[in-house]
Coordinates of C-alpha atoms in Angstrom, one line a residue:
M105 CA 63.9 2.6 -34.9
A106 CA 65.6 2.9 -31.5
Y107 CA 64.0 1.8 -28.3
S108 CA 62.8 4.8 -26.2
S109 CA 64.5 5.1 -22.9
N110 CA 61.4 6.7 -21.4
K111 CA 60.3 4.6 -18.4
L112 CA 57.3 4.8 -16.3
G113 CA 57.8 5.3 -12.6
R114 CA 56.5 2.6 -10.4
S115 CA 53.5 4.6 -9.2
E116 CA 52.5 5.6 -12.7
F117 CA 52.9 2.0 -13.9
A118 CA 50.8 0.8 -10.9
R119 CA 48.1 3.4 -11.7
I120 CA 47.9 2.4 -15.4
S121 CA 47.9 -1.3 -14.5
A122 CA 45.1 -0.7 -12.0
C123 CA 43.0 1.1 -14.5
F124 CA 43.7 -1.5 -17.2
G125 CA 42.9 -4.3 -14.7
T126 CA 39.6 -2.7 -13.7
H127 CA 38.7 -2.3 -17.4
L128 CA 39.6 -5.9 -18.1
M129 CA 37.4 -7.0 -15.2
E130 CA 34.5 -5.0 -16.5
V131 CA 34.9 -6.5 -20.0
A132 CA 35.2 -10.0 -18.5
G133 CA 32.1 -9.4 -16.5
E134 CA 30.1 -8.3 -19.5
F135 CA 31.5 -11.3 -21.5
R136 CA 30.4 -13.7 -18.8
K137 CA 26.8 -12.2 -18.9
I138 CA 26.7 -12.5 -22.7
A139 CA 28.1 -16.0 -22.5
S140 CA 25.5 -17.0 -19.9
I141 CA 22.7 -16.0 -22.3
A142 CA 24.3 -18.1 -25.0
V143 CA 24.5 -21.1 -22.7
C144 CA 20.8 -20.6 -21.7
R145 CA 19.8 -20.4 -25.4
K146 CA 21.6 -23.7 -26.1
A147 CA 19.9 -25.3 -23.1
I148 CA 16.5 -24.2 -24.4
V149 CA 17.3 -25.7 -27.8
V150 CA 18.1 -29.0 -26.2
D151 CA 15.1 -28.8 -23.8
P152 CA 12.5 -26.2 -24.7
D153 CA 10.6 -26.9 -21.4
N154 CA 13.7 -26.0 -19.3
V155 CA 12.1 -23.4 -17.0
E156 CA 15.4 -22.7 -15.1
A157 CA 17.1 -21.9 -18.5
Y158 CA 14.5 -19.3 -19.2
V159 CA 14.7 -17.8 -15.7
D160 CA 18.5 -17.7 -15.9
M161 CA 18.4 -16.1 -19.3
G162 CA 15.9 -13.5 -18.0
F163 CA 18.2 -12.6 -15.1
A164 CA 21.3 -12.5 -17.5
C165 CA 19.4 -10.2 -19.9
G166 CA 18.4 -8.0 -16.9
R167 CA 22.0 -7.6 -15.8
L168 CA 22.7 -6.4 -19.4
N169 CA 19.8 -3.9 -19.2
Q170 CA 18.0 -5.9 -21.9
S171 CA 14.7 -5.7 -20.0
S172 CA 12.4 -6.5 -22.9
Q173 CA 14.3 -9.7 -23.6
A174 CA 14.3 -10.5 -19.9
I175 CA 10.5 -10.1 -19.8
A176 CA 10.1 -12.4 -22.7
A177 CA 12.3 -15.0 -21.0
F178 CA 10.4 -14.7 -17.7
E179 CA 7.0 -14.9 -19.6
Q180 CA 8.0 -18.1 -21.2
A181 CA 9.1 -19.5 -17.8
I182 CA 5.7 -18.6 -16.3
V183 CA 3.9 -20.2 -19.2
L184 CA 5.8 -23.4 -18.6
S185 CA 5.5 -23.2 -14.8
P186 CA 3.1 -20.6 -13.4
D187 CA 4.0 -21.4 -9.8
Y188 CA 7.7 -20.7 -10.3
G189 CA 8.2 -17.8 -7.9
E190 CA 11.7 -16.8 -9.1
A191 CA 10.2 -16.2 -12.6
H192 CA 7.7 -13.7 -11.1
L193 CA 10.5 -12.1 -9.0
G194 CA 12.6 -11.6 -12.2
M195 CA 9.6 -10.3 -14.1
G196 CA 9.1 -7.7 -11.4
A197 CA 12.7 -6.6 -11.5
A198 CA 12.6 -6.3 -15.3
H199 CA 9.4 -4.2 -15.1
C200 CA 11.1 -2.0 -12.6
Q201 CA 14.1 -1.5 -15.0
L202 CA 11.6 -0.2 -17.5
G203 CA 9.8 2.0 -15.0
R204 CA 6.6 -0.1 -15.2
Y205 CA 6.0 0.0 -11.4
P206 CA 2.4 -1.2 -11.3
Q207 CA 3.3 -4.3 -13.4
A208 CA 6.4 -4.8 -11.2
I209 CA 4.2 -4.7 -8.0
A210 CA 1.8 -7.3 -9.5
S211 CA 4.7 -9.6 -10.3
F212 CA 6.2 -9.2 -6.9
K213 CA 2.8 -9.9 -5.3
Q214 CA 2.5 -13.0 -7.3
A215 CA 5.9 -14.2 -6.1
V216 CA 4.9 -13.6 -2.5
L217 CA 1.6 -15.5 -3.0
L218 CA 3.7 -18.4 -4.1
K219 CA 6.3 -18.1 -1.4
S220 CA 5.2 -16.1 1.6
D221 CA 8.7 -15.6 3.0
Y222 CA 10.1 -14.3 -0.2
D223 CA 12.2 -11.4 1.2
E224 CA 13.6 -10.3 -2.2
A225 CA 10.0 -10.0 -3.6
Y226 CA 9.0 -7.8 -0.7
F227 CA 12.1 -5.7 -1.0
G228 CA 11.5 -5.2 -4.8
M229 CA 7.8 -4.4 -4.1
G230 CA 8.9 -1.8 -1.6
G231 CA 11.1 -0.1 -4.2
A232 CA 8.4 -0.1 -6.8
Y233 CA 5.9 1.4 -4.3
R234 CA 8.5 4.0 -3.4
Q235 CA 8.9 5.0 -7.1
L236 CA 5.1 5.6 -7.2
D237 CA 5.3 7.7 -4.0
Q238 CA 3.1 5.1 -2.2
N239 CA 5.2 5.4 0.9
I240 CA 2.9 3.6 3.3
E241 CA 2.8 0.5 1.1
A242 CA 6.5 0.8 0.5
L243 CA 7.2 0.8 4.2
D244 CA 4.9 -2.2 4.8
A245 CA 6.7 -4.1 2.1
Y246 CA 10.1 -3.2 3.5
K247 CA 9.0 -4.2 7.0
H248 CA 8.1 -7.6 5.6
A249 CA 11.5 -7.9 3.9
V250 CA 13.4 -7.0 7.0
A251 CA 11.3 -9.3 9.2
I252 CA 12.2 -12.2 6.9
N253 CA 15.8 -11.2 6.4
P254 CA 17.3 -8.5 8.7
G255 CA 20.1 -8.0 6.1
H256 CA 17.7 -5.7 4.2
A257 CA 17.7 -3.3 7.2

């Protein structure tokens, strides 16, 4: 079988390479998320009381749109350490992914009770209120987020 003399022009090669590179980056990103869940699971086997491992696993599951698994991980973190604000923040985000906005607001409020300057919790709360068309509450939550961190403006 003879080698084909068809050659790609530089621009065509660059376009294909860019598409392939983008696809590889997406695959690598997904792999890193899955690998991070595996690492968290191993950490939990070694130390079942490792709150940070449950929280990290919850966020990794959330990034993969595995919201139910994320909620289970955050619930376990909260059982182990009820005052761990980041677990409540993650729980709120997972509830938002599932469209459970009242539960999300409750989780974000708990995070803010634990850490009054938790801008991410206020920002998440604003988004959840907005989804429920509770615009006054949403605006109030967003104002708190921006007051703490002007980057949310």
